[in-house]
Amino acid sequence: MNLSVFKAQSLSPRTWEGTWQAPSNIALIKYWGKHGEQLPKNPSLSFSLSDCVSQTTLAIKPRPKGNEPAFDFYFEGQPKPDFHPKIKVFLERILPYCPWLLEHHLRIDSQNSFPHSSGIASSASAMAALASALVAVEELPREQAIAKASFLARLGSGSAARSIEGPLTVWGADPAVPNSSDLFAVPLAESNYNPIFKTFCDTILLIDRGQKKVSSTQGHQLMDQHPFANARLQQSTLHLQRLLKALQEGDLKSFITIVEAEALTLHALMMTGNSGFILMQPNTLEVLNKVWDFRAKTGLPLCFTLDAGANVHLLYPQKEAAQIESWISSTLKPFCQEGQMIHDRVGTGAKKV
Ligand code: PMV
């Protein structure tokens, strides 16, 4: 797709309001490291979630043309000045693609379905919901609107590009995925994955709800001078190829091997950069060991993945959910902060409310 399709048609000043919901996503192949304007150093692939969502109402009204975006932001009904700088940077970044922002005032009202400070990154779902609402203003043809929403979401938070569609999306150009692009994410066609992955479950263990010591922005930066940067690019490409095969064949054994290797690689990269850091907590390690024991003893296809934090995502097929969830509740709850966990499953992406 050529960049010009993302440019806005001229838009007459208007009053408009709409509400969009977008999910969080969990990467199976991790995006880690970026260049240029939020372009990924390697391809990534994720499950979009179903219940962990942000919901955003956007209301726009005409104003005299200004030099910068003008907006009010509310989070769960309250003004949130702390979030202003990030939203301002985002709106400025997307001005070339949405020039009408200079002729409208925006009111943005956002809320999350998951608990605040849960350690679940809300930037992917929040940016995807806001991008979907902004694109809806333009009334583009469906296919173009979806690509543009992902393109804009990426400019807010890289991984947000993957929250527009589902259940599986790929971001980053790779010969193994037709039409894949560094500019926006594409869904994996249904014919490319076994139906078992359409209803996969993700239980998120909230190990540490505190503020992360190192943001993902700082983490991405460390990849610029990382001694293993080239090896990581090669590994992610190979992992993507192997994962695509496992998804196609419904090969859970290979799926588990690749997904866990990706999670551990992400954290190994954090530890082995020029100023290394650790985001896992003692309870994260306890859980990983318990999952390995459980799998060895039962043979059930339960595996873990991690994002850039201490929380653990446990992935398993729906048909094993009863047995696995009962073990998770009885054995892993003590390792969660205040016993908190969220049972989610894969979902289909952003939608109008
Ligand atoms: O979108 P960001 O900049 O918050 O980066 C997210 C990076 C990981 O969550 C660690 C991996 C991924 O692909 O989502």
GROMACS .gro file of N, CA, C and O in nm, residues 233-290:
model
  232
  233LEU      N    1   1.730  -1.016   1.501
  233LEU     CA    2   1.653  -1.001   1.378
  233LEU      C    3   1.642  -1.136   1.306
  233LEU      O    4   1.534  -1.178   1.265
  234GLN      N    5   1.755  -1.205   1.298
  234GLN     CA    6   1.752  -1.336   1.231
  234GLN      C    7   1.661  -1.433   1.306
  234GLN      O    8   1.583  -1.507   1.247
  235GLN      N    9   1.673  -1.431   1.440
  235GLN     CA   10   1.593  -1.525   1.521
  235GLN      C   11   1.443  -1.497   1.505
  235GLN      O   12   1.363  -1.589   1.491
  236SER      N   13   1.406  -1.368   1.507
  236SER     CA   14   1.262  -1.337   1.500
  236SER      C   15   1.204  -1.380   1.366
  236SER      O   16   1.090  -1.427   1.357
  237THR      N   17   1.285  -1.365   1.260
  237THR     CA   18   1.238  -1.404   1.127
  237THR      C   19   1.217  -1.556   1.119
  237THR      O   20   1.116  -1.604   1.067
  238LEU      N   21   1.314  -1.626   1.177
  238LEU     CA   22   1.305  -1.772   1.178
  238LEU      C   23   1.187  -1.818   1.266
  238LEU      O   24   1.108  -1.905   1.228
  239HIS      N   25   1.172  -1.754   1.383
  239HIS     CA   26   1.061  -1.788   1.472
  239HIS      C   27   0.928  -1.762   1.402
  239HIS      O   28   0.833  -1.839   1.418
  240LEU      N   29   0.921  -1.652   1.329
  240LEU     CA   30   0.794  -1.621   1.260
  240LEU      C   31   0.762  -1.732   1.159
  240LEU      O   32   0.649  -1.783   1.157
  241GLN      N   33   0.861  -1.769   1.081
  241GLN     CA   34   0.840  -1.877   0.981
  241GLN      C   35   0.790  -2.005   1.049
  241GLN      O   36   0.693  -2.067   1.005
  242ARG      N   37   0.857  -2.042   1.159
  242ARG     CA   38   0.821  -2.167   1.229
  242ARG      C   39   0.685  -2.156   1.295
  242ARG      O   40   0.608  -2.252   1.298
  243LEU      N   41   0.656  -2.038   1.350
  243LEU     CA   42   0.527  -2.021   1.416
  243LEU      C   43   0.413  -2.027   1.314
  243LEU      O   44   0.308  -2.087   1.340
  244LEU      N   45   0.435  -1.967   1.197
  244LEU     CA   46   0.331  -1.970   1.094
  244LEU      C   47   0.298  -2.114   1.057
  244LEU      O   48   0.182  -2.151   1.040
  245LYS      N   49   0.402  -2.199   1.050
  245LYS     CA   50   0.383  -2.340   1.017
  245LYS      C   51   0.305  -2.408   1.130
  245LYS      O   52   0.209  -2.483   1.105
  246ALA      N   53   0.343  -2.379   1.254
  246ALA     CA   54   0.276  -2.441   1.369
  246ALA      C   55   0.129  -2.397   1.375
  246ALA      O   56   0.040  -2.477   1.407
  247LEU      N   57   0.103  -2.271   1.344
  247LEU     CA   58  -0.036  -2.220   1.345
  247LEU      C   59  -0.118  -2.290   1.238
  247LEU      O   60  -0.232  -2.331   1.260
  248GLN      N   61  -0.058  -2.304   1.122
  248GLN     CA   62  -0.126  -2.368   1.009
  248GLN      C   63  -0.160  -2.514   1.041
  248GLN      O   64  -0.270  -2.561   1.017
  249GLU      N   65  -0.063  -2.582   1.100
  249GLU     CA   66  -0.079  -2.726   1.124
  249GLU      C   67  -0.147  -2.758   1.257
  249GLU      O   68  -0.172  -2.874   1.287
  250GLY      N   69  -0.170  -2.656   1.340
  250GLY     CA   70  -0.228  -2.681   1.473
  250GLY      C   71  -0.128  -2.759   1.558
  250GLY      O   72  -0.168  -2.838   1.644
  251ASP      N   73   0.001  -2.736   1.535
  251ASP     CA   74   0.107  -2.809   1.604
  251ASP      C   75   0.138  -2.738   1.737
  251ASP      O   76   0.219  -2.645   1.743
  252LEU      N   77   0.071  -2.785   1.843
  252LEU     CA   78   0.083  -2.715   1.972
  252LEU      C   79   0.221  -2.729   2.034
  252LEU      O   80   0.268  -2.639   2.104
  253LYS      N   81   0.287  -2.840   2.006
  253LYS     CA   82   0.421  -2.861   2.065
  253LYS      C   83   0.517  -2.753   2.012
  253LYS      O   84   0.587  -2.686   2.090
  254SER      N   85   0.517  -2.734   1.882
  254SER     CA   86   0.606  -2.631   1.824
  254SER      C   87   0.560  -2.492   1.867
  254SER      O   88   0.643  -2.405   1.897
  255PHE      N   89   0.429  -2.471   1.871
  255PHE     CA   90   0.374  -2.342   1.915
  255PHE      C   91   0.432  -2.305   2.052
  255PHE      O   92   0.485  -2.195   2.072
  256ILE      N   93   0.425  -2.400   2.144
  256ILE     CA   94   0.472  -2.376   2.281
  256ILE      C   95   0.621  -2.345   2.284
  256ILE      O   96   0.666  -2.251   2.350
  257THR      N   97   0.699  -2.424   2.208
  257THR     CA   98   0.845  -2.404   2.207
  257THR      C   99   0.878  -2.263   2.160
  257THR      O  100   0.960  -2.193   2.221
  258ILE      N  101   0.813  -2.220   2.051
  258ILE     CA  102   0.848  -2.089   1.994
  258ILE      C  103   0.799  -1.975   2.084
  258ILE      O  104   0.872  -1.878   2.110
  259VAL      N  105   0.676  -1.987   2.133
  259VAL     CA  106   0.619  -1.879   2.214
  259VAL      C  107   0.701  -1.858   2.342
  259VAL      O  108   0.731  -1.744   2.381
  260GLU      N  109   0.739  -1.967   2.407
  260GLU     CA  110   0.818  -1.950   2.530
  260GLU      C  111   0.959  -1.898   2.499
  260GLU      O  112   1.013  -1.816   2.572
  261ALA      N  113   1.017  -1.943   2.387
  261ALA     CA  114   1.150  -1.894   2.349
  261ALA      C  115   1.144  -1.743   2.324
  261ALA      O  116   1.235  -1.668   2.362
  262GLU      N  117   1.035  -1.697   2.261
  262GLU     CA  118   1.021  -1.553   2.235
  262GLU      C  119   1.011  -1.473   2.365
  262GLU      O  120   1.071  -1.368   2.380
  263ALA      N  121   0.932  -1.526   2.460
  263ALA     CA  122   0.915  -1.455   2.588
  263ALA      C  123   1.048  -1.444   2.660
  263ALA      O  124   1.086  -1.336   2.709
  264LEU      N  125   1.121  -1.554   2.664
  264LEU     CA  126   1.249  -1.554   2.737
  264LEU      C  127   1.353  -1.471   2.663
  264LEU      O  128   1.434  -1.404   2.725
  265THR      N  129   1.347  -1.472   2.530
  265THR     CA  130   1.440  -1.388   2.452
  265THR      C  131   1.417  -1.241   2.483
  265THR      O  132   1.513  -1.165   2.502
  266LEU      N  133   1.290  -1.200   2.487
  266LEU     CA  134   1.260  -1.059   2.515
  266LEU      C  135   1.328  -1.016   2.646
  266LEU      O  136   1.396  -0.913   2.652
  267HIS      N  137   1.313  -1.098   2.749
  267HIS     CA  138   1.370  -1.061   2.879
  267HIS      C  139   1.522  -1.078   2.879
  267HIS      O  140   1.593  -1.001   2.943
  268ALA      N  141   1.572  -1.174   2.803
  268ALA     CA  142   1.718  -1.191   2.792
  268ALA      C  143   1.778  -1.068   2.722
  268ALA      O  144   1.885  -1.021   2.760
  269LEU      N  145   1.708  -1.015   2.623
  269LEU     CA  146   1.758  -0.895   2.554
  269LEU      C  147   1.764  -0.778   2.651
  269LEU      O  148   1.857  -0.696   2.647
  270MET      N  149   1.664  -0.769   2.740
  270MET     CA  150   1.666  -0.660   2.840
  270MET      C  151   1.788  -0.674   2.931
  270MET      O  152   1.850  -0.577   2.969
  271MET      N  153   1.819  -0.797   2.966
  271MET     CA  154   1.928  -0.819   3.063
  271MET      C  155   2.065  -0.802   3.000
  271MET      O  156   2.161  -0.776   3.070
  272THR      N  157   2.074  -0.821   2.868
  272THR     CA  158   2.206  -0.825   2.805
  272THR      C  159   2.239  -0.699   2.724
  272THR      O  160   2.338  -0.697   2.653
  273GLY      N  161   2.157  -0.595   2.737
  273GLY     CA  162   2.185  -0.469   2.668
  273GLY      C  163   2.297  -0.396   2.739
  273GLY      O  164   2.349  -0.442   2.841
  274ASN      N  165   2.332  -0.278   2.688
  274ASN     CA  166   2.445  -0.206   2.747
  274ASN      C  167   2.422  -0.160   2.889
  274ASN      O  168   2.514  -0.152   2.968
  275SER      N  169   2.297  -0.123   2.922
  275SER     CA  170   2.268  -0.105   3.065
  275SER      C  171   2.149  -0.196   3.094
  275SER      O  172   2.034  -0.156   3.080
  276GLY      N  173   2.182  -0.317   3.130
  276GLY     CA  174   2.081  -0.422   3.145
  276GLY      C  175   1.982  -0.394   3.258
  276GLY      O  176   2.011  -0.320   3.351
  277PHE      N  177   1.863  -0.451   3.244
  277PHE     CA  178   1.762  -0.437   3.349
  277PHE      C  179   1.676  -0.562   3.353
  277PHE      O  180   1.677  -0.642   3.258
  278ILE      N  181   1.608  -0.579   3.465
  278ILE     CA  182   1.526  -0.700   3.485
  278ILE      C  183   1.385  -0.657   3.521
  278ILE      O  184   1.367  -0.580   3.616
  279LEU      N  185   1.288  -0.703   3.446
  279LEU     CA  186   1.149  -0.669   3.479
  279LEU      C  187   1.074  -0.786   3.543
  279LEU      O  188   0.968  -0.768   3.601
  280MET      N  189   1.132  -0.906   3.532
  280MET     CA  190   1.066  -1.019   3.598
  280MET      C  191   1.085  -1.005   3.749
  280MET      O  192   1.184  -0.947   3.794
  281GLN      N  193   0.992  -1.058   3.824
  281GLN     CA  194   0.999  -1.058   3.970
  281GLN      C  195   1.017  -1.202   4.016
  281GLN      O  196   0.990  -1.296   3.939
  282PRO      N  197   1.057  -1.224   4.142
  282PRO     CA  198   1.070  -1.361   4.190
  282PRO      C  199   0.945  -1.446   4.162
  282PRO      O  200   0.956  -1.561   4.120
  283ASN      N  201   0.827  -1.388   4.179
  283ASN     CA  202   0.705  -1.465   4.154
  283ASN      C  203   0.685  -1.498   4.006
  283ASN      O  204   0.618  -1.596   3.972
  284THR      N  205   0.742  -1.414   3.918
  284THR     CA  206   0.735  -1.448   3.775
  284THR      C  207   0.807  -1.580   3.753
  284THR      O  208   0.754  -1.673   3.688
  285LEU      N  209   0.927  -1.591   3.810
  285LEU     CA  210   1.006  -1.714   3.792
  285LEU      C  211   0.939  -1.835   3.856
  285LEU      O  212   0.940  -1.944   3.800
  286GLU      N  213   0.878  -1.811   3.974
  286GLU     CA  214   0.805  -1.922   4.039
  286GLU      C  215   0.699  -1.977   3.944
  286GLU      O  216   0.683  -2.098   3.928
  287VAL      N  217   0.626  -1.885   3.882
  287VAL     CA  218   0.517  -1.927   3.793
  287VAL      C  219   0.571  -2.003   3.672
  287VAL      O  220   0.518  -2.108   3.635
  288LEU      N  221   0.678  -1.952   3.612
  288LEU     CA  222   0.732  -2.020   3.493
  288LEU      C  223   0.772  -2.164   3.528
  288LEU      O  224   0.743  -2.258   3.454
  289ASN      N  225   0.838  -2.180   3.643
  289ASN     CA  226   0.877  -2.315   3.684
  289ASN      C  227   0.757  -2.405   3.709
  289ASN      O  228   0.757  -2.522   3.673
  290LYS      N  229   0.653  -2.347   3.769
  290LYS     CA  230   0.531  -2.427   3.797
  290LYS      C  231   0.465  -2.469   3.665
  290LYS      O  232   0.413  -2.580   3.653
   0.00000   0.00000   0.00000
